Tab-separated table of C-alpha atoms in Angstrom:
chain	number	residue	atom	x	y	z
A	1	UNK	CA	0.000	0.000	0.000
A	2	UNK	CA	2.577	2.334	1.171
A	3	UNK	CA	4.555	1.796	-2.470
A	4	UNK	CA	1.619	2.788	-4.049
A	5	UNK	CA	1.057	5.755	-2.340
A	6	UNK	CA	4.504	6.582	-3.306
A	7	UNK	CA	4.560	5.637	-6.964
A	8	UNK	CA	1.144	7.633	-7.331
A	9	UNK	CA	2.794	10.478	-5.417
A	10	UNK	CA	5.885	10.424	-7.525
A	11	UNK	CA	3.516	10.022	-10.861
A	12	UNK	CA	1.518	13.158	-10.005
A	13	UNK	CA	4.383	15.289	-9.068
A	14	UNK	CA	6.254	14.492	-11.962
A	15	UNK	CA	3.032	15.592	-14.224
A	16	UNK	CA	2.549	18.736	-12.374
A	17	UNK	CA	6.829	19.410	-13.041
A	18	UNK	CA	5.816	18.555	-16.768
A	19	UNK	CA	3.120	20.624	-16.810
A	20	UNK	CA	4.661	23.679	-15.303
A	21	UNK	CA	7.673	23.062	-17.368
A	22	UNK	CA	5.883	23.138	-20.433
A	23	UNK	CA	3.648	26.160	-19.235
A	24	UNK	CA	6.754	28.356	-19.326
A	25	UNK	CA	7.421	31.410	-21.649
A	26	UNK	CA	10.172	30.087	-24.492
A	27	UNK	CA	12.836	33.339	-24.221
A	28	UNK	CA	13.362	35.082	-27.432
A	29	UNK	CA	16.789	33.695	-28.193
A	30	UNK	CA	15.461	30.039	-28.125
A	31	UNK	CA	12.113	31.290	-30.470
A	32	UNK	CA	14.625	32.928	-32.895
A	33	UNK	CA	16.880	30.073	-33.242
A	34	UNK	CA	13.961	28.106	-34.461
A	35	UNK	CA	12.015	30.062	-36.248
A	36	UNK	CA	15.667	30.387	-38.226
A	37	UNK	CA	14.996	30.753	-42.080
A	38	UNK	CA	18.655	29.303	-42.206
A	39	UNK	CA	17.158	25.807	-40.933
A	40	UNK	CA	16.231	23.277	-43.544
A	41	UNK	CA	12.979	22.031	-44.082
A	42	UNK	CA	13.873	18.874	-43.396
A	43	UNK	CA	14.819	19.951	-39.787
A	44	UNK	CA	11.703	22.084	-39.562
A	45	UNK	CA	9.399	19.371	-39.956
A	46	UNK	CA	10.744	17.303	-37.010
A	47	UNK	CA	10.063	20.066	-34.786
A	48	UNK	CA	6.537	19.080	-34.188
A	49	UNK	CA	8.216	15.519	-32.661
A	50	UNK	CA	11.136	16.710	-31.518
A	51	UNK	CA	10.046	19.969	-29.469
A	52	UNK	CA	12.915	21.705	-30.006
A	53	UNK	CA	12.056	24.478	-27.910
A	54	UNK	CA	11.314	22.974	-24.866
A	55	UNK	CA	14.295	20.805	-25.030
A	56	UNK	CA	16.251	24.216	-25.452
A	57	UNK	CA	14.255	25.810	-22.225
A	58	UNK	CA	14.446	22.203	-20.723
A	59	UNK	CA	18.457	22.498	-20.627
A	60	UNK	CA	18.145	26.100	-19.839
A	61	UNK	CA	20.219	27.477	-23.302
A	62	UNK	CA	21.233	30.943	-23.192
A	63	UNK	CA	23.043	33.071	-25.031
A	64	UNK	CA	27.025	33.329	-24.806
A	65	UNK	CA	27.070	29.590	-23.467
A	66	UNK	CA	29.323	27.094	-24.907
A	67	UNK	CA	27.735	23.490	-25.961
A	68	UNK	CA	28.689	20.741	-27.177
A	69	UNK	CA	26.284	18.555	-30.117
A	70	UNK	CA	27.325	15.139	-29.429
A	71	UNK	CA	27.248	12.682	-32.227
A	72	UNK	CA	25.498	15.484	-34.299
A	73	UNK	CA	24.042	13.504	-37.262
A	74	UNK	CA	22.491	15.813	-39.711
A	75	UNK	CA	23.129	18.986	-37.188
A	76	UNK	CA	19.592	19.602	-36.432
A	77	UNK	CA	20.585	20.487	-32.480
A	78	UNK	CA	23.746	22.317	-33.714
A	79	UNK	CA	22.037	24.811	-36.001
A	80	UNK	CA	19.463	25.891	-33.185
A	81	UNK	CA	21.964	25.498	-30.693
A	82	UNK	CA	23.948	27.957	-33.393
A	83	UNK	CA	21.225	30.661	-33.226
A	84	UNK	CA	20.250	30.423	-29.310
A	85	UNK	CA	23.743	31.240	-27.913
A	86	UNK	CA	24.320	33.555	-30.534
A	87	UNK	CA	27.340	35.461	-31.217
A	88	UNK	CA	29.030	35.248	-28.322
A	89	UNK	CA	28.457	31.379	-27.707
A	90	UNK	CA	30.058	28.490	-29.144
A	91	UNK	CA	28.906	25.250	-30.331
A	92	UNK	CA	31.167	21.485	-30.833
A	93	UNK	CA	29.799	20.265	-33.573
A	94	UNK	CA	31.468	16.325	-32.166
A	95	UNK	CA	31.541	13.720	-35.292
A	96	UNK	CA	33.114	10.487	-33.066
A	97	UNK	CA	35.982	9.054	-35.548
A	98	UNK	CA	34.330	5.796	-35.628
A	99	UNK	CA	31.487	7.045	-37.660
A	100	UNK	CA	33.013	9.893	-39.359
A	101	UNK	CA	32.940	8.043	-43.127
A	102	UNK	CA	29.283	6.965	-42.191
A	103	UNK	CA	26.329	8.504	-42.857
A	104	UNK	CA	27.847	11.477	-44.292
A	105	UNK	CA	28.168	12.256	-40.337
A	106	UNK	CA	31.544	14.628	-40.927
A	107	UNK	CA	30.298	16.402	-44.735
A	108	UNK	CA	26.943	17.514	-42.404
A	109	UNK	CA	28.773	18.847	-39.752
A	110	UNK	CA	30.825	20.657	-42.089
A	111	UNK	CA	28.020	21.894	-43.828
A	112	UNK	CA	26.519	23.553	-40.355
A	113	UNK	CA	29.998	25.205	-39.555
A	114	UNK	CA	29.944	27.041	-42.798
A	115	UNK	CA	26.741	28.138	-42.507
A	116	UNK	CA	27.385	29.241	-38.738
A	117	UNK	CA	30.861	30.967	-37.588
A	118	UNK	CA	30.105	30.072	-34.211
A	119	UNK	CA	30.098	26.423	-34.825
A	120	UNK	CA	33.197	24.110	-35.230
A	121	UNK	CA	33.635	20.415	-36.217
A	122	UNK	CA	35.269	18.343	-33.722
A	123	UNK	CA	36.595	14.849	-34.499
A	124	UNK	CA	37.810	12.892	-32.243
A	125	UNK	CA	37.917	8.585	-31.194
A	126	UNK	CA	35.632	8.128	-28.287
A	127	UNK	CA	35.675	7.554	-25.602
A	128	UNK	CA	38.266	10.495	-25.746
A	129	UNK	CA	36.254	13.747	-25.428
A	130	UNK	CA	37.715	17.366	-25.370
A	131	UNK	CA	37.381	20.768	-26.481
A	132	UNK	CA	39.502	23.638	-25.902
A	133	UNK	CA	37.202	25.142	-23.259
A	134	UNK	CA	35.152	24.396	-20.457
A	135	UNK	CA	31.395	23.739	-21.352
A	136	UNK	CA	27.961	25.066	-20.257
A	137	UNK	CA	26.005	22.029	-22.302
A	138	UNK	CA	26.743	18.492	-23.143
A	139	UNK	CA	24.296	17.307	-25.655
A	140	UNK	CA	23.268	14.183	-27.432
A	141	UNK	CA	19.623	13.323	-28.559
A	142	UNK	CA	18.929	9.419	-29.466
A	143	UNK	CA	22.557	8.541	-29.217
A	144	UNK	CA	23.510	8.247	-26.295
A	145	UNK	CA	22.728	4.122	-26.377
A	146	UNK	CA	24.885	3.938	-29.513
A	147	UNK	CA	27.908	4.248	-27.245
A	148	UNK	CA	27.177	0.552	-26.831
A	149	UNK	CA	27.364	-0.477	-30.323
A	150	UNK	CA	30.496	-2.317	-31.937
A	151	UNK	CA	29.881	0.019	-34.693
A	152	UNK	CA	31.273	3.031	-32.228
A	153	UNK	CA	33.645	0.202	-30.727
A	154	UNK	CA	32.394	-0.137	-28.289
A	155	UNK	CA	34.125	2.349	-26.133
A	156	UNK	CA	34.792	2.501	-22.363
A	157	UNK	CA	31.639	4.616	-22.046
A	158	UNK	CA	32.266	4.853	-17.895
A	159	UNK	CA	35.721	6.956	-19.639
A	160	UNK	CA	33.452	8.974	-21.825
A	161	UNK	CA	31.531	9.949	-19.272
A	162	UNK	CA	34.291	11.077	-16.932
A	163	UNK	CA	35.906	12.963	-20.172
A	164	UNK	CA	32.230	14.387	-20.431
A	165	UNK	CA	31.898	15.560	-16.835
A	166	UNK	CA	35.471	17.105	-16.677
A	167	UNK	CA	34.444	19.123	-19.736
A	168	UNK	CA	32.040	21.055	-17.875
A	169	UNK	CA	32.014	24.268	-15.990
């Protein structure tokens, strides 16, 4: 009885959290980065599932904070990322070597760094992770579980994690 009380407590308080997290006012820099003309459509149209701006308000993005895009795939993070910490911020744009001649991984990256000055490509084996500064924002969206895969060889991800955590501010 008592665990259910508990679960049912947790349950609720966690929807009222969602609620009011949801409920809150996007800030102008995270609004402008994706209502970004720059963005392609093909980006645009995952907004609706991937709720780009409450991720953004979610991780508490501002402007002149450095991130990281772990693993950025197509750079759909990276451009927004891009626009919300504007001039003054930086973003890693981090293609993993393992995967760099797949999926056009390193070409897209590329492709959002030219398009952005505030963006660079970083390449690198994991689980080795570093930047030449100290970060506001890790980020990876639906990768994270890849770490696992032989097709990332399946790196020491308890060392990628320390690399990630020393990264930060």
């Amino acid at each position: 009885m008592r665990f259910t009380y508990l679960l049912a407590t947790s349950v609720v308080a966690a929807s009222l959290s969602l609620a009011a997290a949801q409920a809150s006012p996007v800030p102008a820099p995270i609004a402008a980065a994706i209502a970004d003309p720059g963005r392609p459509e093909a980006d645009t149209k995952r907004d609706a599932d991937r709720k780009p701006a409450d991720m953004l308000v979610f991780a508490q993005v501002k402007p002149g904070q450095k991130v990281a895009d772990m693993v950025v795939g197509s750079g759909y993070f990276s451009r927004i990322f891009a626009k919300a910490v504007g001039p003054k911020g930086h973003v890693y744009s981090e293609v993993p070597q393992q995967i760099e001649g797949k999926y056009d991984s390193a070409a897209k990256a590329k492709a959002v760094a030219d398009a952005y000055p505030n963006v660079t490509v970083v390449t690198q084996p994991l689980p080795q992770f570093s930047v030449p500064e100290k970060l506001d924002l890790v980020w990876t969206s639906q990768n994270y579980h890849d770490f696992h895969n032989p097709g990332f060889g399946s790196p020491d991800v308890a060392a990628l994690n320390k690399a990630i955590y020393d990264s930060l501010k």
